Short mmCIF file of C-alpha atoms and ligand atoms in Angstrom, two decimals:
data_model
loop_
_atom_site.label_atom_id
_atom_site.label_comp_id
_atom_site.label_asym_id
_atom_site.label_seq_id
_atom_site.Cartn_x
_atom_site.Cartn_y
_atom_site.Cartn_z
CA MET L 5 64.93 -102.38 -133.83
CA PRO L 6 68.11 -100.05 -134.14
CA ILE L 7 70.35 -99.44 -131.12
CA VAL L 8 69.34 -95.68 -131.22
CA THR L 9 65.76 -96.63 -130.95
CA ARG L 10 66.22 -99.17 -128.12
CA THR L 11 68.34 -96.72 -126.22
CA PHE L 12 65.62 -93.94 -126.48
CA VAL L 13 62.79 -96.39 -125.70
CA LYS L 14 64.42 -97.95 -122.75
CA THR L 15 65.30 -94.55 -121.26
CA ALA L 16 61.79 -93.49 -121.92
CA LEU L 17 60.39 -96.39 -119.91
CA VAL L 18 62.62 -95.66 -117.01
CA TYR L 19 61.24 -92.10 -117.06
CA PHE L 20 57.76 -93.33 -117.21
CA VAL L 21 58.29 -95.14 -113.91
CA VAL L 22 60.23 -92.35 -112.27
CA ALA L 23 57.78 -89.80 -113.33
CA LEU L 24 54.83 -91.60 -111.80
CA LEU L 25 56.96 -92.33 -108.69
CA THR L 26 57.53 -88.45 -108.51
CA GLY L 27 53.64 -87.87 -109.05
CA MET L 28 53.04 -90.23 -106.19
CA LEU L 29 55.71 -88.46 -103.87
CA VAL L 30 54.04 -84.90 -104.78
CA ALA L 31 50.54 -86.35 -103.88
CA ALA L 32 52.01 -87.77 -100.66
CA ARG L 33 53.55 -84.74 -99.27
CA PRO L 34 50.32 -83.25 -97.60
CA VAL L 35 49.66 -86.78 -96.20
CA LEU L 36 53.09 -87.73 -94.81
CA GLU L 37 54.09 -84.13 -94.19
CA LEU L 38 57.08 -84.44 -96.50
CA PRO L 39 59.57 -81.66 -96.71
CA PRO L 40 58.84 -78.48 -98.90
CA LEU L 41 61.41 -79.53 -101.52
CA VAL L 42 58.81 -81.94 -102.73
CA ILE L 43 56.55 -78.97 -103.88
CA GLY L 44 59.22 -77.89 -106.02
CA LEU L 45 58.93 -81.40 -107.88
CA THR L 46 55.52 -80.49 -109.41
CA PRO L 47 56.89 -79.11 -112.73
CA VAL L 48 59.57 -81.79 -112.62
CA TYR L 49 56.93 -84.65 -112.38
CA PHE L 50 55.07 -83.22 -115.34
CA HIS L 51 58.27 -82.76 -117.55
CA LEU L 52 59.56 -86.19 -116.68
CA PHE L 53 56.49 -87.50 -118.06
CA MET L 54 56.06 -85.35 -121.13
CA VAL L 55 59.53 -84.79 -122.01
CA GLY L 56 61.30 -88.01 -120.62
CA TRP L 57 58.59 -90.58 -121.50
CA VAL L 58 56.28 -89.27 -124.19
CA THR L 59 58.52 -87.09 -126.35
CA GLN L 60 61.45 -89.54 -126.00
CA LEU L 61 59.27 -92.51 -126.88
CA ILE L 62 58.22 -90.48 -129.89
CA ILE L 63 61.88 -89.66 -130.86
CA GLY L 64 62.87 -93.21 -130.62
CA ILE L 65 60.13 -94.61 -132.66
CA ALA L 66 60.36 -91.92 -135.26
CA TYR L 67 63.81 -92.50 -136.03
CA TRP L 68 63.13 -96.27 -136.53
CA MET L 69 59.94 -95.76 -138.54
CA PHE L 70 59.95 -92.63 -140.62
CA PRO L 71 60.70 -92.58 -144.29
CA LYS L 72 64.32 -93.21 -145.31
CA TYR L 73 66.42 -90.21 -145.64
CA ARG L 74 68.91 -91.69 -148.28
CA ARG L 75 69.72 -95.20 -149.20
CA ASP L 76 73.20 -94.95 -147.93
CA MET L 77 71.97 -93.06 -144.68
CA PRO L 78 68.39 -94.45 -144.15
CA ARG L 79 67.99 -92.72 -140.74
CA GLY L 80 69.72 -89.70 -141.38
CA TYR L 81 72.82 -88.59 -139.14
CA ASP L 82 73.29 -91.08 -136.35
CA SER L 83 75.76 -88.29 -134.67
CA LEU L 84 72.78 -85.91 -134.42
CA ALA L 85 70.39 -88.59 -133.00
CA TRP L 86 72.94 -89.50 -130.24
CA THR L 87 73.55 -85.71 -129.83
CA THR L 88 69.89 -85.31 -129.41
CA TYR L 89 69.93 -88.15 -126.64
CA ALA L 90 72.67 -86.58 -124.64
CA LEU L 91 71.39 -83.08 -124.80
CA LEU L 92 67.78 -83.97 -123.77
CA ASN L 93 68.68 -86.21 -120.96
CA LEU L 94 71.44 -84.26 -119.51
CA GLY L 95 69.23 -81.20 -119.72
CA LEU L 96 66.30 -83.08 -118.19
CA LEU L 97 68.41 -84.62 -115.28
CA LEU L 98 69.87 -81.12 -114.47
CA ARG L 99 66.35 -79.94 -114.25
CA LEU L 100 65.28 -82.73 -111.93
CA VAL L 101 67.99 -81.50 -109.50
CA ALA L 102 68.08 -77.87 -109.94
CA GLU L 103 64.60 -76.87 -110.17
CA PRO L 104 63.16 -78.01 -106.67
CA ALA L 105 66.53 -76.66 -105.29
CA GLN L 106 66.05 -73.38 -106.82
CA THR L 107 62.32 -73.29 -105.62
CA VAL L 108 63.32 -73.94 -101.92
CA SER L 109 66.65 -72.32 -101.60
CA PRO L 110 67.30 -70.04 -104.48
CA ALA L 111 71.04 -69.68 -105.14
CA PRO L 112 73.01 -68.37 -108.14
CA SER L 113 74.58 -71.91 -108.86
CA TRP L 114 71.11 -73.38 -109.01
CA GLY L 115 70.04 -70.51 -111.14
CA TRP L 116 73.07 -71.29 -113.58
CA LEU L 117 72.22 -74.98 -113.72
CA LEU L 118 68.68 -74.22 -114.51
CA ALA L 119 69.64 -71.96 -117.47
CA LEU L 120 72.13 -74.57 -118.68
CA SER L 121 69.36 -77.31 -118.49
CA ALA L 122 67.14 -74.97 -120.41
CA LEU L 123 69.88 -74.55 -123.09
CA LEU L 124 70.69 -78.17 -123.39
CA GLN L 125 66.92 -79.18 -123.82
CA TRP L 126 66.45 -76.63 -126.38
CA LEU L 127 69.43 -77.76 -128.44
CA GLY L 128 68.29 -81.33 -128.05
CA GLY L 129 64.88 -80.42 -129.44
CA LEU L 130 66.65 -78.60 -132.32
CA ALA L 131 69.00 -81.55 -133.10
CA PHE L 132 65.93 -83.80 -133.23
CA VAL L 133 64.03 -81.64 -135.69
CA ALA L 134 67.13 -81.12 -137.82
CA ASN L 135 67.51 -84.86 -138.08
CA THR L 136 63.95 -85.65 -138.76
CA TRP L 137 62.69 -82.78 -140.99
CA PRO L 138 64.28 -84.17 -144.12
CA ARG L 139 62.73 -87.61 -143.43
CA VAL L 140 59.21 -86.30 -143.57
CA LYS L 141 58.53 -87.13 -147.21
CA GLU L 142 55.39 -87.57 -149.30
CA ARG L 143 55.00 -90.62 -151.43
CA MET W 14 53.72 -91.21 -145.93
CA PRO W 15 50.69 -89.63 -147.47
CA ARG W 16 50.74 -85.79 -148.14
CA LEU W 17 48.46 -85.14 -145.12
CA SER W 18 50.55 -86.94 -142.82
CA ALA W 19 53.69 -85.12 -143.90
CA TRP W 20 51.93 -81.84 -143.37
CA PHE W 21 50.62 -82.99 -139.70
CA VAL W 22 54.32 -83.99 -139.00
CA ARG W 23 55.83 -81.05 -140.22
CA SER W 24 53.52 -78.79 -138.36
CA ALA W 25 54.27 -80.88 -135.25
CA LEU W 26 58.02 -80.42 -135.49
CA ILE W 27 57.48 -76.70 -135.91
CA HIS W 28 55.20 -76.63 -132.88
CA LEU W 29 57.81 -78.78 -130.98
CA THR W 30 60.52 -76.08 -131.85
CA LEU W 31 58.55 -73.23 -130.93
CA GLY W 32 57.20 -74.86 -127.67
CA PHE W 33 60.70 -75.95 -126.61
CA THR W 34 61.88 -72.37 -127.21
CA PHE W 35 59.13 -70.84 -125.06
CA GLY W 36 59.84 -73.51 -122.43
CA GLY W 37 63.68 -72.97 -122.60
CA LEU W 38 63.19 -69.21 -122.19
CA MET W 39 60.96 -69.67 -119.26
CA LEU W 40 63.22 -72.19 -117.59
CA TRP W 41 66.29 -69.96 -118.20
CA ASN W 42 64.22 -66.98 -116.88
CA LYS W 43 63.49 -69.06 -113.70
CA GLY W 44 67.11 -69.62 -113.19
CA LEU W 45 68.69 -66.52 -114.38
CA PRO W 46 65.90 -63.77 -114.68
CA LEU W 47 65.67 -62.09 -118.00
CA HIS W 48 62.21 -60.38 -117.92
CA PRO W 49 59.17 -61.09 -115.95
CA ALA W 50 57.10 -60.91 -119.03
CA LEU W 51 58.47 -64.30 -120.31
CA TRP W 52 56.20 -65.92 -117.94
CA ARG W 53 53.29 -64.91 -120.27
CA LEU W 54 54.56 -67.68 -122.74
CA LEU W 55 53.25 -70.40 -120.42
CA PRO W 56 49.90 -70.86 -122.04
CA ALA W 57 51.42 -70.81 -125.53
CA HIS W 58 54.04 -73.29 -124.33
CA ILE W 59 51.52 -75.76 -122.89
CA GLU W 60 49.06 -75.38 -126.04
CA PHE W 61 51.93 -75.89 -128.63
CA LEU W 62 53.52 -78.80 -126.88
CA LEU W 63 50.47 -80.77 -125.67
CA VAL W 64 48.21 -80.20 -128.63
CA GLY W 65 50.47 -78.66 -131.40
CA TRP W 66 53.26 -81.29 -131.05
CA THR W 67 52.09 -84.45 -129.24
CA VAL W 68 48.37 -84.77 -130.49
CA GLN W 69 49.16 -83.58 -133.97
CA LEU W 70 52.06 -85.98 -134.29
CA ALA W 71 49.62 -88.79 -133.23
CA LEU W 72 46.95 -87.49 -135.82
CA GLY W 73 49.48 -87.45 -138.70
CA VAL W 74 50.85 -91.04 -137.88
CA ALA W 75 47.27 -92.22 -137.48
CA PHE W 76 46.25 -91.04 -140.72
CA TRP W 77 49.24 -92.86 -142.20
CA ILE W 78 48.98 -96.13 -140.66
CA LEU W 79 45.47 -97.12 -139.63
CA PRO W 80 44.16 -99.80 -141.66
CA ARG W 81 42.82 -98.81 -145.22
CA PHE W 82 40.12 -99.94 -147.52
CA TYR W 83 42.29 -101.72 -149.82
CA SER W 84 44.59 -98.77 -151.09
CA SER W 85 42.01 -96.00 -150.16
CA ARG W 86 42.16 -94.06 -146.81
CA GLY W 87 38.38 -93.51 -147.16
CA ASN W 88 36.92 -89.92 -146.86
CA THR W 89 39.93 -87.67 -146.36
CA LYS W 90 38.19 -84.41 -146.25
CA PRO W 91 37.43 -84.48 -142.57
CA ALA W 92 40.85 -85.41 -141.87
CA TRP W 93 42.04 -82.22 -143.85
CA LEU W 94 39.53 -80.21 -141.97
CA ALA W 95 41.11 -81.49 -138.85
CA PHE W 96 44.52 -80.32 -139.80
CA PHE W 97 43.39 -76.76 -140.40
CA LEU W 98 41.14 -76.38 -137.35
CA ILE W 99 43.81 -77.87 -134.96
CA ASN W 100 46.36 -75.52 -136.14
CA GLY W 101 44.11 -72.53 -136.13
CA GLY W 102 42.78 -73.61 -132.65
CA VAL W 103 46.34 -73.95 -131.34
CA TRP W 104 47.37 -70.51 -132.39
CA LEU W 105 44.28 -68.70 -131.31
CA ALA W 106 44.08 -70.51 -127.87
CA GLY W 107 47.87 -70.56 -127.20
CA MET W 108 49.26 -67.27 -128.73
CA GLY W 109 46.10 -65.64 -127.98
CA ALA W 110 46.46 -66.10 -124.21
CA ALA W 111 50.06 -65.58 -124.40
CA LEU W 112 49.56 -61.95 -126.08
CA GLY W 113 46.58 -61.21 -123.86
CA ALA W 114 43.74 -61.60 -126.37
CA PRO W 115 40.19 -61.27 -124.94
CA ALA W 116 38.51 -64.51 -123.56
CA PRO W 117 36.44 -64.96 -126.76
CA VAL W 118 39.50 -65.40 -128.91
CA ILE W 119 40.63 -68.25 -126.54
CA LEU W 120 37.21 -69.73 -126.57
CA LEU W 121 37.26 -69.71 -130.38
CA GLY W 122 40.59 -71.42 -130.37
CA ARG W 123 39.30 -74.20 -128.15
CA VAL W 124 36.08 -74.52 -130.32
CA LEU W 125 38.33 -75.10 -133.41
CA GLU W 126 40.45 -77.67 -131.35
CA ALA W 127 37.44 -79.56 -130.26
CA GLY W 128 36.18 -79.33 -134.07
CA ALA W 129 39.32 -80.81 -135.11
CA ALA W 130 38.86 -83.78 -132.74
CA LEU W 131 35.30 -84.25 -134.10
CA ALA W 132 36.52 -84.13 -137.64
CA PHE W 133 39.26 -86.38 -137.12
CA ALA W 134 37.19 -89.03 -135.04
CA ILE W 135 34.66 -88.81 -138.14
CA HIS W 136 37.53 -89.75 -140.66
CA ALA W 137 39.23 -92.35 -138.35
CA TRP W 138 36.22 -94.14 -137.02
CA PRO W 139 35.58 -96.53 -140.03
CA ARG W 140 39.30 -97.11 -140.20
CA VAL W 141 39.44 -98.71 -137.02
CA LYS W 142 38.82 -102.31 -138.25
CA PRO W 143 40.67 -105.57 -139.03
CA LEU W 144 43.36 -105.04 -141.83
CA SER W 145 42.16 -105.41 -145.44
CA PRO W 146 43.98 -108.30 -147.52
CA GLU W 147 46.72 -106.96 -149.44
CA VAL W 148 45.27 -107.54 -152.83
CA LYS W 149 41.66 -107.61 -153.83
CA PRO W 150 40.28 -111.08 -154.04
C1 HEM R 23 56.28 -82.16 -124.58
C2 HEM R 23 57.00 -81.28 -123.91
C3 HEM R 23 56.39 -80.32 -122.87
C4 HEM R 23 55.20 -80.26 -122.49
C5 HEM R 23 53.96 -81.06 -122.90
C6 HEM R 23 55.18 -79.24 -121.46
C7 HEM R 23 53.97 -78.79 -120.81
C8 HEM R 23 54.09 -77.94 -119.69
C9 HEM R 23 53.03 -77.71 -118.90
C10 HEM R 23 51.49 -78.33 -118.83
C11 HEM R 23 53.23 -76.75 -117.89
C12 HEM R 23 52.47 -76.26 -116.77
C13 HEM R 23 52.79 -77.22 -115.70
C14 HEM R 23 52.64 -76.34 -114.23
O1 HEM R 23 52.16 -75.46 -114.12
O2 HEM R 23 52.90 -77.22 -113.17
C15 HEM R 23 54.67 -76.48 -118.18
C16 HEM R 23 55.39 -75.65 -117.51
C17 HEM R 23 56.73 -75.12 -117.83
N1 HEM R 23 57.46 -75.81 -118.82
FE1 HEM R 23 56.90 -77.25 -120.11
N2 HEM R 23 56.34 -78.63 -121.35
C18 HEM R 23 57.09 -79.47 -122.19
C19 HEM R 23 58.55 -79.38 -122.32
C20 HEM R 23 59.28 -78.28 -121.85
C21 HEM R 23 60.68 -78.07 -122.00
C22 HEM R 23 61.60 -78.76 -122.99
C23 HEM R 23 60.97 -76.99 -121.17
C24 HEM R 23 62.35 -76.31 -121.08
C25 HEM R 23 63.26 -76.37 -121.87
C26 HEM R 23 59.73 -76.55 -120.41
C27 HEM R 23 59.83 -75.49 -119.46
C28 HEM R 23 58.78 -75.30 -118.68
C29 HEM R 23 58.70 -74.06 -117.68
C30 HEM R 23 59.89 -73.39 -117.28
C31 HEM R 23 57.45 -74.37 -117.15
C32 HEM R 23 57.09 -73.46 -115.86
C33 HEM R 23 57.23 -74.21 -114.75
C34 HEM R 23 56.82 -73.28 -113.40
O3 HEM R 23 55.60 -73.40 -113.28
O4 HEM R 23 57.68 -72.89 -112.73
N3 HEM R 23 58.89 -77.38 -120.83
N4 HEM R 23 55.06 -77.20 -119.19
#
């Protein structure tokens, strides 16, 4: 398993646990009367699961298993794969902080961080597609 | 990978791009408001990413790697049908809802998606079996 794949898959496993713990927290709010910040975690919970765990696992395995790009560069551009990793995770972590904060106490600084998070995740998605598209080949 | 898998995976990558674009626009808009109408993208965002990306990628990879009958993938017609149904369904249900189409359009989209599930299940059912030996005995 290449190092890029190991990094994506291990990070995905961490998100898997964190996402389900977040879901637990959201469900615990009415029972334990947790602060309103926890309500703002609902979309975060969902996206930690679908972006951090599911999508990131797919990205790691696709990088490893998809048809080769070229003989001298079997997995495409590694720089693009690492860029995907950095953009997606930085963006998602920013969302984890800024989205609940913006929900309970809207402020321009949270707003800017949320917009930055959107931009980073979007670019991360594009970087993955750019590196993967040429590897989708019929045989 | 076989031709149909390449089509499923390419379409999945297109839906990932569009779904991330819709999500990115909504998230930006949540932080720095651009236009309230951007919230209408939510149903397209959900349909494109849950069905158009995640599910469609799984179908493409399943068609590729499930056990074969020696070299044959069995009856591939229902799998091709699933490809057209899932993509038609995602656009009708997702874009339909985002563009404010009447309820029957969204229903039709969901009917196509359910049809895709049925068609793919019919294709894949007999392939869920022990591996065939590599060469014919
Ligand atoms: C595989 C990836 C993704 C899936 C399956 C997905 C799915 C969903 C679903 C089901 C919802 C509705 C959840 C709810 O109402 O609580 C949602 C909401 C949303 N998503 Fe995503 N999403 C994905 C990725 C993204 C990305 C990458 C972004 C941003 C860059 C994004 C931005 C949003 C926003 C802003 C909302 C609305 C949150 C709110 O209610 O305030 N999503 N998404």
